[in-house]
Coordinates of C-alpha atoms and ligand atoms in Angstrom, one line a residue:
X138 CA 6.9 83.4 -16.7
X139 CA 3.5 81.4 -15.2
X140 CA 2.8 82.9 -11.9
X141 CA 2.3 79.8 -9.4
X142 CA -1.5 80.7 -8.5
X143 CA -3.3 78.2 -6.2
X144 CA -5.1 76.7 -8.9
X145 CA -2.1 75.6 -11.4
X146 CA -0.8 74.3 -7.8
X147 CA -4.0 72.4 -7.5
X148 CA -3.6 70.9 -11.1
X149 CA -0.4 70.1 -10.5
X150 CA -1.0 68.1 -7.1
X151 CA -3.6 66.6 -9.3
X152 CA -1.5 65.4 -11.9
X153 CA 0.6 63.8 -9.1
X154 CA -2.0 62.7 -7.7
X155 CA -3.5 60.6 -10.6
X156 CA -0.1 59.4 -11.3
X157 CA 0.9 58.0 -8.1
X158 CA -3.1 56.2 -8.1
X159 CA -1.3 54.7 -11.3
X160 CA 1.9 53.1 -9.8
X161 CA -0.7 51.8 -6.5
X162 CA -2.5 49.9 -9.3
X163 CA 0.8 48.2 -9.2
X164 CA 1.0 47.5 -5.7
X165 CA -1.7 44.9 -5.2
X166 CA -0.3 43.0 -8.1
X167 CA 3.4 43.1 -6.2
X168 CA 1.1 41.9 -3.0
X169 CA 0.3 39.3 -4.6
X170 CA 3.1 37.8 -6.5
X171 CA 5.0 38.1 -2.6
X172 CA 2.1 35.9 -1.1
X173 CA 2.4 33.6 -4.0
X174 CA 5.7 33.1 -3.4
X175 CA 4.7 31.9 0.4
X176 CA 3.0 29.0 -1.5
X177 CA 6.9 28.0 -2.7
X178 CA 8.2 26.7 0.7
X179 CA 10.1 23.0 0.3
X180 CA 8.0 21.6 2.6
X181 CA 4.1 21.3 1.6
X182 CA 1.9 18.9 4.5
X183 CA -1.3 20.0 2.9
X184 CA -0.5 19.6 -1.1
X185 CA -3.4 18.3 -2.9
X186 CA -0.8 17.3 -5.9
X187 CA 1.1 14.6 -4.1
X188 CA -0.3 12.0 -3.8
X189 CA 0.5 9.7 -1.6
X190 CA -1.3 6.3 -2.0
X191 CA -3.6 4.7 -4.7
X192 CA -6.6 6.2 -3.2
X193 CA -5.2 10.1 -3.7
X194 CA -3.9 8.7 -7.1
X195 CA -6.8 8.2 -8.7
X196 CA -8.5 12.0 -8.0
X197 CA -4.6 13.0 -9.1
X198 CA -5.1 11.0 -12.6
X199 CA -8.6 12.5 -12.8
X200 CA -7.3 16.0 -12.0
X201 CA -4.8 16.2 -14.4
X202 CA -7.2 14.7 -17.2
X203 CA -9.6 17.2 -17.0
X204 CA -6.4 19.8 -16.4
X205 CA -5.1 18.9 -19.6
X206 CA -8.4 18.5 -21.8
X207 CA -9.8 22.2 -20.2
X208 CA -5.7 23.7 -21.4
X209 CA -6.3 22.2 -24.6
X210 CA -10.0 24.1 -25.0
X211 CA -8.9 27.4 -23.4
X212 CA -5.5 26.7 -26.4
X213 CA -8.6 26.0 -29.3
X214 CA -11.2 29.6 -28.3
X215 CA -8.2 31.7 -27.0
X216 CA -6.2 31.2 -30.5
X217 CA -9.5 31.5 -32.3
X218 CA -10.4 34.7 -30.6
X219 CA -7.1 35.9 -31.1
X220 CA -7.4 35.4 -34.9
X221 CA -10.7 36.9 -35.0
X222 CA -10.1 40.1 -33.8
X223 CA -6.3 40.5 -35.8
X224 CA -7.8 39.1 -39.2
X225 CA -11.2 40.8 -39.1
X226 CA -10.4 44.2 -37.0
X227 CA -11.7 47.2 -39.0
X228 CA -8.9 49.2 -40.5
X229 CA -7.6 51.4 -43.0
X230 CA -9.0 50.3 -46.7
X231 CA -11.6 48.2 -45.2
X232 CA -14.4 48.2 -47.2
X233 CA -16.8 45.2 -46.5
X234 CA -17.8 44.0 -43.3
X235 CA -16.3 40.3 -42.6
X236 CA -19.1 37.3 -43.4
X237 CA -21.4 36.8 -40.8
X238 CA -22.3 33.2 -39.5
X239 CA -25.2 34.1 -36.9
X240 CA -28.6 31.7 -37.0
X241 CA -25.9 29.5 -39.3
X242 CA -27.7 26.0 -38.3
X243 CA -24.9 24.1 -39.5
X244 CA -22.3 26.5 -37.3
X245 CA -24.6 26.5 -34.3
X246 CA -25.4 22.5 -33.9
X247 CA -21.7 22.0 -34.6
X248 CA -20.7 24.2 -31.7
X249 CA -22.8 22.8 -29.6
X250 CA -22.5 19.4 -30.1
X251 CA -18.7 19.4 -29.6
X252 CA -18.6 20.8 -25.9
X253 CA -21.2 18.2 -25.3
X254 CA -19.4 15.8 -26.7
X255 CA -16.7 16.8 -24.4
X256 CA -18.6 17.0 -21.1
X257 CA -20.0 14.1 -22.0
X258 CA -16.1 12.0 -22.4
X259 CA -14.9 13.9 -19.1
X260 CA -18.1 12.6 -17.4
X261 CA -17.4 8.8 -18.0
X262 CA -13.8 9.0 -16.3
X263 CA -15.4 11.3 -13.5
X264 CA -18.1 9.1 -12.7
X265 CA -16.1 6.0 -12.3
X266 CA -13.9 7.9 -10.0
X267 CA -16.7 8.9 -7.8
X268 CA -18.0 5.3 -8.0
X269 CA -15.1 3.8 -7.2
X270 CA -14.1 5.7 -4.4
X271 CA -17.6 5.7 -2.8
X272 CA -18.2 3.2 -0.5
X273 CA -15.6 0.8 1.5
X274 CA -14.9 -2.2 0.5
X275 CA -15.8 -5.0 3.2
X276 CA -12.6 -6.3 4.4
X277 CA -11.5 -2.5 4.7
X278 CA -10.8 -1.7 8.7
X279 CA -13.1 0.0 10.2
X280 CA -12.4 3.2 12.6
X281 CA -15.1 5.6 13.5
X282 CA -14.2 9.6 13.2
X283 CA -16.3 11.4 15.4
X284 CA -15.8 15.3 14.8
X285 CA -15.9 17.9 17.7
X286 CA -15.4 21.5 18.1
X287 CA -12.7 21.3 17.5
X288 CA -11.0 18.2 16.8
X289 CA -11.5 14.1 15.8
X290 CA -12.0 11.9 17.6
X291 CA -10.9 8.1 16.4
X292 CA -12.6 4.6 17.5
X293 CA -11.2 1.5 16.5
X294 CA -14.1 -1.1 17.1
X295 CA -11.7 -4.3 16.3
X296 CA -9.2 -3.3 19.0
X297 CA -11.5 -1.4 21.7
X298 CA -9.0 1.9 21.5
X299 CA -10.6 5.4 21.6
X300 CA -7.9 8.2 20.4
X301 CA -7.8 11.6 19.0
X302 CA -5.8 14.0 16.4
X303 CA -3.4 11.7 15.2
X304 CA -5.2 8.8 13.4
X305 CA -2.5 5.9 13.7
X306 CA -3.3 3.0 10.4
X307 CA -1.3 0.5 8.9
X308 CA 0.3 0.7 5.6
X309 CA -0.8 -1.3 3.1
X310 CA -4.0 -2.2 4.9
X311 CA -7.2 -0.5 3.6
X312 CA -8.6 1.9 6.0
X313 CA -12.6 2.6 6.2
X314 CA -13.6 5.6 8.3
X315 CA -17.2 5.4 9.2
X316 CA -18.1 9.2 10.0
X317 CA -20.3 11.0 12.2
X318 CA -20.3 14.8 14.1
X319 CA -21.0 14.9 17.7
X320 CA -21.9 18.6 17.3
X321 CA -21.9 20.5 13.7
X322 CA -21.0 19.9 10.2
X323 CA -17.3 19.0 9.7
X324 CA -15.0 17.8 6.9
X325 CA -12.1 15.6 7.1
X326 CA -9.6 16.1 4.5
X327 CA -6.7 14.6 4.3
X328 CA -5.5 16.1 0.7
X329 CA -2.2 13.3 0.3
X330 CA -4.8 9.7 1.3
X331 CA -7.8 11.0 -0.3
X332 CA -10.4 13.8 -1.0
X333 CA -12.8 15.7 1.4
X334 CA -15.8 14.3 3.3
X335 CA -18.6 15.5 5.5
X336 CA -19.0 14.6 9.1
X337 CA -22.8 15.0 9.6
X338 CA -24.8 15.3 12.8
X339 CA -27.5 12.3 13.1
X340 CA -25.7 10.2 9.8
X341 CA -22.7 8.4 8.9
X342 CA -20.1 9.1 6.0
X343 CA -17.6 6.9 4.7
X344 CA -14.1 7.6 3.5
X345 CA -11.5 5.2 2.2
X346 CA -7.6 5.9 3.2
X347 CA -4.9 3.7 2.3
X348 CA -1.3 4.5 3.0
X349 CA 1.3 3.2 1.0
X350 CA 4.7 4.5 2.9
X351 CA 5.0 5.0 6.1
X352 CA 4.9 8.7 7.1
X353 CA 2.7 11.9 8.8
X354 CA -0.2 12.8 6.8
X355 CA -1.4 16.4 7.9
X356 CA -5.2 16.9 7.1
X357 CA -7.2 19.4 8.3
X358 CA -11.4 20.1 8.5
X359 CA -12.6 21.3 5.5
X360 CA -15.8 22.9 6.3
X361 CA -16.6 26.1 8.7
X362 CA -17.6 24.9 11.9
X363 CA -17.6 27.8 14.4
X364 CA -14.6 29.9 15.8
X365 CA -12.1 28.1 15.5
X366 CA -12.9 25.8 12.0
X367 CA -8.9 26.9 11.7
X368 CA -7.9 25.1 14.5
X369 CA -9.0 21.9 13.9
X370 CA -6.7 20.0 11.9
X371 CA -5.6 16.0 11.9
X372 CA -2.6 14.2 11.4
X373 CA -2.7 10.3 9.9
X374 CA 0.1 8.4 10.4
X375 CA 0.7 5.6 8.7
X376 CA 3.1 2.6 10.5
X377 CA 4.4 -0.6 9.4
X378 CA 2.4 -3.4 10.2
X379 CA 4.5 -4.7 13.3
X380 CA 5.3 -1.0 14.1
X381 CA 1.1 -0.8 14.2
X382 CA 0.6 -4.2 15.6
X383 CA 2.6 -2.9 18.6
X384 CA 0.9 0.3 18.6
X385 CA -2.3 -1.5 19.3
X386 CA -1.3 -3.8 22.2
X387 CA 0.3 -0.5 23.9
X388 CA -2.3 1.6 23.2
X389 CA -5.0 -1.0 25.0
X390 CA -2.7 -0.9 28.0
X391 CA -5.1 0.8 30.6
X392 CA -3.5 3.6 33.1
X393 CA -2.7 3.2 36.8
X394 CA -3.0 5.5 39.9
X395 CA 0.3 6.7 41.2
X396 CA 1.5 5.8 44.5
X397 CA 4.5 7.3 44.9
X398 CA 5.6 11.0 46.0
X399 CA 7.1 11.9 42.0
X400 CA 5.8 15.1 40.5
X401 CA 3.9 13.0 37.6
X402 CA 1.6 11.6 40.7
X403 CA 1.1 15.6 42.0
X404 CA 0.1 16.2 38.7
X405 CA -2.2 12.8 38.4
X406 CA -3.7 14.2 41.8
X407 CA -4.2 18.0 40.3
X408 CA -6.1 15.7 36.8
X409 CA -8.2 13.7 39.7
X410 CA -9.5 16.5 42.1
X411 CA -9.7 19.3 39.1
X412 CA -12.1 19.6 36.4
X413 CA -10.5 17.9 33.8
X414 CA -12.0 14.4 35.0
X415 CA -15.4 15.5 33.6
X416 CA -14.5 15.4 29.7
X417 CA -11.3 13.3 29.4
X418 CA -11.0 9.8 29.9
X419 CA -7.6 8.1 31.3
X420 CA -8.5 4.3 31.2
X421 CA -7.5 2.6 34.9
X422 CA -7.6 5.9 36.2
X423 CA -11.0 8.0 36.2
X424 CA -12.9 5.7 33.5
X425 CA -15.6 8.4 32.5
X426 CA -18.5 7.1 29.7
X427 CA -18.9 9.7 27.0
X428 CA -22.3 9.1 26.9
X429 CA -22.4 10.7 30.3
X430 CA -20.7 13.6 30.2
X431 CA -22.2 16.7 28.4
X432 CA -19.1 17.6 27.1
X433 CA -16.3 15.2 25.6
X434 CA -13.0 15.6 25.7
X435 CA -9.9 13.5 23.9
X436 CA -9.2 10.3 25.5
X437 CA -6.1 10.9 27.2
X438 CA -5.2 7.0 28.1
X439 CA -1.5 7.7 25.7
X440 CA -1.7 11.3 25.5
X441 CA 2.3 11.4 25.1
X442 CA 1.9 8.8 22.1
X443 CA 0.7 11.5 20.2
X444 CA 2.9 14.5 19.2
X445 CA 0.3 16.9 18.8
X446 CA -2.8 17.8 20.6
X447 CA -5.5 20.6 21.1
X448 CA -6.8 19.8 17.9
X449 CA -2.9 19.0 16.3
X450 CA -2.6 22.7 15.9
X451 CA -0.1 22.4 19.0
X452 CA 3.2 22.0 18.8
X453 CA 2.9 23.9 15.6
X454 CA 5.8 23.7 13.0
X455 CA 6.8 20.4 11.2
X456 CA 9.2 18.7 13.6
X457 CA 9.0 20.4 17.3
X458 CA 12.0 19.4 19.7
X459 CA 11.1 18.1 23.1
X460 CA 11.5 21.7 24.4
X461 CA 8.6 22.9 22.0
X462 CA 6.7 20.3 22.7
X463 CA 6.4 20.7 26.4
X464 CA 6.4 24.8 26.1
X465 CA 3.5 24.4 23.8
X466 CA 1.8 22.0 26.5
X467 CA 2.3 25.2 28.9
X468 CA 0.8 27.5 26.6
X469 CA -2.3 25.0 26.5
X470 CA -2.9 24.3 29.6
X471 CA -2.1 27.8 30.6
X472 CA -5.2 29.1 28.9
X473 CA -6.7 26.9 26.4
X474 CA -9.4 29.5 25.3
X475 CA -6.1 31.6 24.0
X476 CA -4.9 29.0 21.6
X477 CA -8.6 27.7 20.2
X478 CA -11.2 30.7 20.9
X479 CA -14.3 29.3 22.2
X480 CA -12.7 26.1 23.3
X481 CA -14.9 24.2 26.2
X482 CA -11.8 23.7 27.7
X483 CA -12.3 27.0 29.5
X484 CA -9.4 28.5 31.5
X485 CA -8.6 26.5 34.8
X486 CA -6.3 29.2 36.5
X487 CA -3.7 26.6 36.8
X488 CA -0.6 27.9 38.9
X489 CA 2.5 27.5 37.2
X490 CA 3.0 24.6 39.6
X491 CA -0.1 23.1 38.7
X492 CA 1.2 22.9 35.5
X493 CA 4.6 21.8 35.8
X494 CA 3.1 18.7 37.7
X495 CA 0.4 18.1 34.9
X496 CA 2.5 17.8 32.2
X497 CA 4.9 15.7 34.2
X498 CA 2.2 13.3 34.6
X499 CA 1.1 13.8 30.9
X500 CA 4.1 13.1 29.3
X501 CA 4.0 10.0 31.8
X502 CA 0.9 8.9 29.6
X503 CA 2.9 6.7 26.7
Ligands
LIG717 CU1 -14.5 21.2 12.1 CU2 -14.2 23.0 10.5

């Protein structure tokens, strides 16, 4: 009978060992099949495949194209490889090695002149698209997107409103956003309206959105712009035209100063004497130019028209209650640097009363 000596207890534990390396080759595989099966929730804001208006229809039409014609290649050299190596693979009996068609001119111009052939057809639809999609057309309506770390900012030049995070548009009613960074390169992508484009410093991008139903539109900024690039998201939401025409009168509604003794006045108080007046704007109330300031906050005129803020990471989740909302607004103003790292809204070292009367008078701001 084999003596257990240290080394057969080595081998052993070896033998283990390399087994157990086999089943973990396993286990990034099962990793990943659980966080692909995140990507299977009901609800998907960000979905590149749903399109949502004619705009995000045409890139879907494109997609699928070129989807199709690239499954249909990858079909053609997969089942081609496959019969090469079960036809020709060297076996038993074999006495001759299979025809060879290297430096066959025929073979080789044929071969080459198909994929070209085929670049060539996928460019014509692709180019169009690209075209077509390019530049505004004139009657379009014009709002300006100005991107900050970290979050947009939207001007509507026909109606004199300055807004930020949630992009309000009609439906049916062609959308031009004239883009421009205060600060670094951003993206603004909106994946159900339309593709991705740059904000750049110093220049000015265009994007076309057009909304056919009325609904949220999540976006989000496509392109690394400092610490927190993941915080910076949009929402578009797309109204009837009456709902939007009634948007517009309220949101050109200027603010007043509070005279009573209410909470919401406490807090107007605690938004006049604090620091806040520097970088946001409240129209009839502290009227600050942008120009002037050397940091620029979100207008704040309707602040409780919006249901996000802080870059519409905040409330997170797809329909927050009232509660949410207003716990999230605590969280914020709490310690904004918390939420969005490297935020210039630094910490105030509000008191809890502070806040309490803040977003009192926030949630005033409709
Ligand atoms: Cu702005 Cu990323």
């Amino acid at each position: 009978m084999a003596k257990s000596t240290p080394e057969s207890t080595v081998k052993r534990m070896g033998w283990v060992g390399r087994a157990s390396r086999g089943r973990n080759r396993f286990l990034p595989l099962l990793l990943l099949l659980l966080l692909l099966a995140a990507c299977t929730t009901e609800v998907q804001p960000l979905n590149s495949l749903d399109p949502q208006g004619p705009i995000a229809d045409q890139i879907d039409n494109l997609f699928w194209l070129v989807f199709w014609i690239a499954t249909a290649i990858f079909v053609v050299v997969q089942g081609a490889l496959l019969v090469a190596i079960f036809v020709f693979r060297d076996r038993k009996g074999r006495t001759e090695v299979p025809r060879q068609v290297h430096g066959n001119a025929k073979l080789e111009i044929l071969w080459t002149a198909i994929p070209t052939l085929i670049l060539a057809g996928i460019a014509v639809p692709t180019f169009r698209t690209v075209f077509e999609l390019a530049d505004c057309p004139t009657e379009a309506m014009p709002v300006d997107i100005i991107g900050h770390q970290w979050w947009f900012e939207y001007r509507y030049p026909w109606y004199d409103i300055t807004t930020a995070n949630v992009l309000v548009i009609p439906t049916d009613t062609e959308v031009c956003a004239r883009m421009t960074s205060d600060d670094v390169l951003h993206n603004f992508w909106v994946p159900k309206l339309n593709g991705k484009r740059y904000l750049v410093p110093g220049q000015q991008t265009e994007l076309r959105l057009l909304a056919v139903e009325p609904g949220e539109y999540w976006g989000h900024c496509a392109e690394f712009c400092g610490l927190s690039h993941a915080k910076m998201r949009a929402r578009v939401e797309a109204l009837s035209q009456s709902e939007f025409e009634a948007w517009v009168s309220n949101q050109q509604t200027p603010g007043a100063i509070l005279e009573d003794d209410s909470l919401a006045a406490a807090g107007q108080q605690i938004f006049l004497n604090g620091a806040c007046t520097g970088c946001h704007n409240i129209a009839g109330v502290n009227e600050i130019n942008p120009d002037e300031v050397a940091v620029y906050g979100p207008d704040l005129t309707h602040f409780a028209t919006r249901n996000v803020f802080a870059g519409a990471v905040l409330p997170d989740g797809l329909n927050p209650t009232e509660a949410e909302y207003e716990e999230a607004l605590r969280t914020w103003l709490a310690n904004p640097p918390a939420v969005k790292p490297g935020s210039f809204m630094g910490n105030q070292n509000l008191t809890a009363e502070d806040i309490d009367a803040l977003i009192a008078y926030l949630r005033t701001l409709d």
